[in-house]
Coordinates of C-alpha atoms in Angstrom, one line a residue:
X1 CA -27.7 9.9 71.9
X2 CA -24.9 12.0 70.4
X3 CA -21.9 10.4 69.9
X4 CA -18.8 12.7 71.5
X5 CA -15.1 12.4 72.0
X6 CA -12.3 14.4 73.0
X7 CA -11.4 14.9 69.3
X8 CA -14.8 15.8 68.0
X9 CA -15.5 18.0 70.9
X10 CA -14.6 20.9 68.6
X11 CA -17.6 20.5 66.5
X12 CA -20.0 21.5 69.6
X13 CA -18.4 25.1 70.5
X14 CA -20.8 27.9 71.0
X15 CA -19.8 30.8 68.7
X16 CA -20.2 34.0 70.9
X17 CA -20.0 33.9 74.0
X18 CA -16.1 34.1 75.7
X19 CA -14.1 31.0 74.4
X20 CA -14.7 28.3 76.0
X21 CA -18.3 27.0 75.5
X22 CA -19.8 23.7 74.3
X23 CA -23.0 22.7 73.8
X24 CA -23.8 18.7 73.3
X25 CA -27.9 18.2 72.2
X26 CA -28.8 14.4 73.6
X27 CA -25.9 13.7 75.7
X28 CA -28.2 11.1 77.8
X29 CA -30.5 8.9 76.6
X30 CA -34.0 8.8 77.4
X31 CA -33.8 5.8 79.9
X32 CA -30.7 7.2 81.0
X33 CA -32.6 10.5 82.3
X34 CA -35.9 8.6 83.5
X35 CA -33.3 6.5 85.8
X36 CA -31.8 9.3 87.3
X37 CA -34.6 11.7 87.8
X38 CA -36.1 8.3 89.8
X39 CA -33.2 7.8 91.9
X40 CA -33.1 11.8 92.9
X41 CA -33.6 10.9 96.9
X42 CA -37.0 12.8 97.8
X43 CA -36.0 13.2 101.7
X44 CA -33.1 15.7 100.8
X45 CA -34.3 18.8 98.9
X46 CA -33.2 21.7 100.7
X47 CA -36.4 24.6 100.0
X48 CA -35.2 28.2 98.8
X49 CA -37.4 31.0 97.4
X50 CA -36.7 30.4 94.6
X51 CA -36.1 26.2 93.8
X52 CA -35.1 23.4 95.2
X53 CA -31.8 22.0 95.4
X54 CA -29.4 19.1 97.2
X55 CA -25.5 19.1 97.4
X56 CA -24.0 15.7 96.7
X57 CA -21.7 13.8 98.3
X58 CA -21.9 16.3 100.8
X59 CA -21.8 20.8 101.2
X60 CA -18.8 22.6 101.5
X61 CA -17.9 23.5 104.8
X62 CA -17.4 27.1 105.2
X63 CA -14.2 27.7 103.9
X64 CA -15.2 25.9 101.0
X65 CA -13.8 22.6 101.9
X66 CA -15.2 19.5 100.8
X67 CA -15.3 16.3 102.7
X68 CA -14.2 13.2 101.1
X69 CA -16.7 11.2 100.1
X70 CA -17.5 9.6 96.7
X71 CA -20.9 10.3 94.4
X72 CA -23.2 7.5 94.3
X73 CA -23.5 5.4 91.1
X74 CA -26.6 6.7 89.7
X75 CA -24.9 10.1 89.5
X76 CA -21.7 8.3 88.1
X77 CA -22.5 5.6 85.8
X78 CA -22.8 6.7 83.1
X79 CA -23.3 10.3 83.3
X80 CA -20.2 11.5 85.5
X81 CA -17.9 9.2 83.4
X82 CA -19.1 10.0 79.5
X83 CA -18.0 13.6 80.6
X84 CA -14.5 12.5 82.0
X85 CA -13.9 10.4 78.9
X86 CA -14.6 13.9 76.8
X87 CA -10.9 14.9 78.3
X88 CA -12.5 18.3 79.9
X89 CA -11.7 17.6 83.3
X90 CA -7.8 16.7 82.7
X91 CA -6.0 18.8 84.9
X92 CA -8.0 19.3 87.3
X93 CA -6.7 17.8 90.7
X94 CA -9.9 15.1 91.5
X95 CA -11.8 14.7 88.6
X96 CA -15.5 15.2 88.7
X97 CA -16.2 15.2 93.2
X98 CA -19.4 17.4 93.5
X99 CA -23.0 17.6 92.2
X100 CA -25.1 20.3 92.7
X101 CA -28.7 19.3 91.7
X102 CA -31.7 22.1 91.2
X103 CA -35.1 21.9 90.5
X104 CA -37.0 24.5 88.9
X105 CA -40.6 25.1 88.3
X106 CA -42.2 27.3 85.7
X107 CA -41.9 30.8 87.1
X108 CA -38.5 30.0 88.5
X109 CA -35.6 31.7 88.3
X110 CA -31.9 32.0 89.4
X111 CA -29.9 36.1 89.6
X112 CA -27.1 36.4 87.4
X113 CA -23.8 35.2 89.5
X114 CA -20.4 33.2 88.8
X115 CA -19.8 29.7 90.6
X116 CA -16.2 31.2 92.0
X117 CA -12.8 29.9 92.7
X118 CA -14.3 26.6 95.5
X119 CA -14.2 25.1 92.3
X120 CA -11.7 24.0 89.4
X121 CA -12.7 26.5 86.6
X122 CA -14.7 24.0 84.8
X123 CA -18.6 22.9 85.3
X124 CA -20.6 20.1 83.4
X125 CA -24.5 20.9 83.5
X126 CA -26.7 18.0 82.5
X127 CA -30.4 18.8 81.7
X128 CA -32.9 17.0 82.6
X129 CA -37.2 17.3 82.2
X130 CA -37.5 20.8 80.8
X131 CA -35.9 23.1 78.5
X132 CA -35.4 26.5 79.9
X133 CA -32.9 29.5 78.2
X134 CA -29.7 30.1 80.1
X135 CA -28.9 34.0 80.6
X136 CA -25.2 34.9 79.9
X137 CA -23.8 37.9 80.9
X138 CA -20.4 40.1 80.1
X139 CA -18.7 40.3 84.1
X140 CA -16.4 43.3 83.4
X141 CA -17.5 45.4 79.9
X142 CA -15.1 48.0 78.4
X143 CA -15.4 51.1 80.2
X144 CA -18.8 53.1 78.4
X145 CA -20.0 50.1 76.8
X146 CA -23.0 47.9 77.9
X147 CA -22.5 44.3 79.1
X148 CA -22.8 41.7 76.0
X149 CA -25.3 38.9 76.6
X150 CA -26.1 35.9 75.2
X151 CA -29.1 33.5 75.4
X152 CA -28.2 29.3 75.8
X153 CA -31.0 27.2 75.1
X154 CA -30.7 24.1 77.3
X155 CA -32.7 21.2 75.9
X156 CA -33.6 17.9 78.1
X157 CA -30.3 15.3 78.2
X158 CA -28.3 17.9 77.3
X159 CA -24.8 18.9 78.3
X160 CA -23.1 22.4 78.4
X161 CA -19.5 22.6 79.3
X162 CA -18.4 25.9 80.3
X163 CA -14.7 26.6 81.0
X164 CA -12.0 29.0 80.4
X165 CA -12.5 32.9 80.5
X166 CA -16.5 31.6 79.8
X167 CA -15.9 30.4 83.2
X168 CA -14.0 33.4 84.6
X169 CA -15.2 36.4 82.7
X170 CA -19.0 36.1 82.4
X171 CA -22.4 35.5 84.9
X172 CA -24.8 33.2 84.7
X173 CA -28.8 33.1 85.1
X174 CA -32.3 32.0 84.4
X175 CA -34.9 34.8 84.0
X176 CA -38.0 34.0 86.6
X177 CA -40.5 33.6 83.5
X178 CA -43.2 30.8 82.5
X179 CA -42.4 30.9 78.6
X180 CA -38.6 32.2 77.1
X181 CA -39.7 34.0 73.8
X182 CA -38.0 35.5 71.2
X183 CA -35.6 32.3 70.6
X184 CA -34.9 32.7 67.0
X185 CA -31.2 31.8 65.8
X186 CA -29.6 35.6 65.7
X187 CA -30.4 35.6 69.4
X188 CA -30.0 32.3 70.9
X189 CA -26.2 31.6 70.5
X190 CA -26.2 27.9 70.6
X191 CA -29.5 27.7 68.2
X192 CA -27.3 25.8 64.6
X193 CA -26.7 22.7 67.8
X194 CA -29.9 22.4 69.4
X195 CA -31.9 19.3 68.8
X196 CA -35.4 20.5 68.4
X197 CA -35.1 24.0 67.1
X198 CA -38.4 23.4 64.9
X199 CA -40.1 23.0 67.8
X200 CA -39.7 26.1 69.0
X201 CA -40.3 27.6 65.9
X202 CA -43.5 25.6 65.4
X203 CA -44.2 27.1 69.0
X204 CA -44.1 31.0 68.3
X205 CA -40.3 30.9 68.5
X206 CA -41.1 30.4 72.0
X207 CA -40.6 28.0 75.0
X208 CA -43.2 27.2 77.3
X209 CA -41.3 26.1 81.2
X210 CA -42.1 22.9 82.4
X211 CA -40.6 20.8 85.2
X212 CA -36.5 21.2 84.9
X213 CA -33.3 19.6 86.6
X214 CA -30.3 20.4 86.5
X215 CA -27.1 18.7 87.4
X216 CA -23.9 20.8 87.9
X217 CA -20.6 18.3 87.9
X218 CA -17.4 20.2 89.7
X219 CA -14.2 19.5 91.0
X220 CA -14.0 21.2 94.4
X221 CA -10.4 21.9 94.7
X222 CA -9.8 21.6 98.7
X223 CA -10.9 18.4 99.7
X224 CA -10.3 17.0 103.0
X225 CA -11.0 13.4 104.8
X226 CA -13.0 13.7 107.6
X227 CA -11.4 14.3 110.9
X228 CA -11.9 15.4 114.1
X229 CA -10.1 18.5 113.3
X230 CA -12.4 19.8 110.8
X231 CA -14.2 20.2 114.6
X232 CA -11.7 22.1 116.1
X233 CA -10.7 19.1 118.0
X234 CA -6.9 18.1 118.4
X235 CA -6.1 14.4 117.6

């Protein structure tokens, strides 16, 4: 497990893409991922098309609101609170209050899109199982020009921080592919950090999909304790 802090934080920037991201090989231990992935509860996947996903504590209402409710412990302990202590979330008005975990299977996929303005312009996204390439994509190019793109190889128990105009200017996405090829290091932009690098190499340059979770850490800025007027009810 990589040792981080807020002072060597630095040393894990992504040179490329829009400032500000960070990519941290072995954030988790092994035992630390195996307890997680166990305690994922198998009664609350919600099926799309596409994966498989569950919104923890709860979902945003529909005007983005979330109700107050704390993350359990295996979600926490130690994974929500090694990425507090790496100062990324100061500022922001909770802290770390939403998970969004996916599932995707080889052949699986996500469109390019942004994560919006529900949430604090931060996210944390722990990899867990797989490793899989994230697509990054220029939101508004200069005028003539062609969108710039970069590739992020996410590796199992990593973590990629993703904030500032990386979080406001660009999309996001994973191609719907069984095997991400042509990873070699003047196209994957986070290739001088990643762990197992050889082992790609030794694999054609290329990464064959298995089994991949992901969990995104926010701070949904309107939060709200539940009452009866979230219902439209008077008290």
């Amino acid at each position: 497990m990589q040792s981080v802090t807020a002072e060597t934080l630095h040393v894990y920037r992504i040179d490329g893409p829009p400032n500000q991201m960070y990519y941290i090989p072995n954030f988790i231990t092994e035992g630390e991922e195996t307890r997680v992935i166990n305690n994922i509860p198998s009664n609350r996947w919600q099926s799309l098309s596409k994966r498989r996903l569950q919104v923890l504590p709860t979902a945003l209402t529909p005007n983005n609101t979330l109700i107050a409710a704390p993350l359990p412990t295996w979600l926490t302990d130690p994974i929500a609170n090694r990425i507090t202590g790496l100062g990324v979330f100061y500022g922001a008005p909770h802290g770390i209050n939403h998970c969004l975990i996916n599932e995707y299977q080889p052949s699986q996929g996500i469109m390019p899109h942004e994560d919006g303005t529900a949430y604090y312009p931060i996210v944390a996204a722990v990899s867990l199982g797989g490793t899989i390439v994230l697509d990054i994509t220029e939101k508004q190019p200069c005028q003539g020009e062609p969108a710039k793109r970069w590739r992020i190889v996410q590796e199992p128990r990593s973590l990629l921080l993703t904030a500032g105009s990386a979080y406001t200017d660009t999309l996001h996405g994973i191609a719907e592919v069984k095997e991400d090829v042509d990873l070699y290091a003047d196209t994957v932009a986070n290739w001088g950090l990643l762990e197992n690098s050889d082992s790609i190499v030794a694999n054609g340059n290329a990464n064959e999909r298995t089994t991949r979770i992901s969990l995104t850490y926010r701070d949904v800025t309107k939060v709200s304790k539940l009452s009866s007027s979230i219902f439209g009810k008077a008290r």
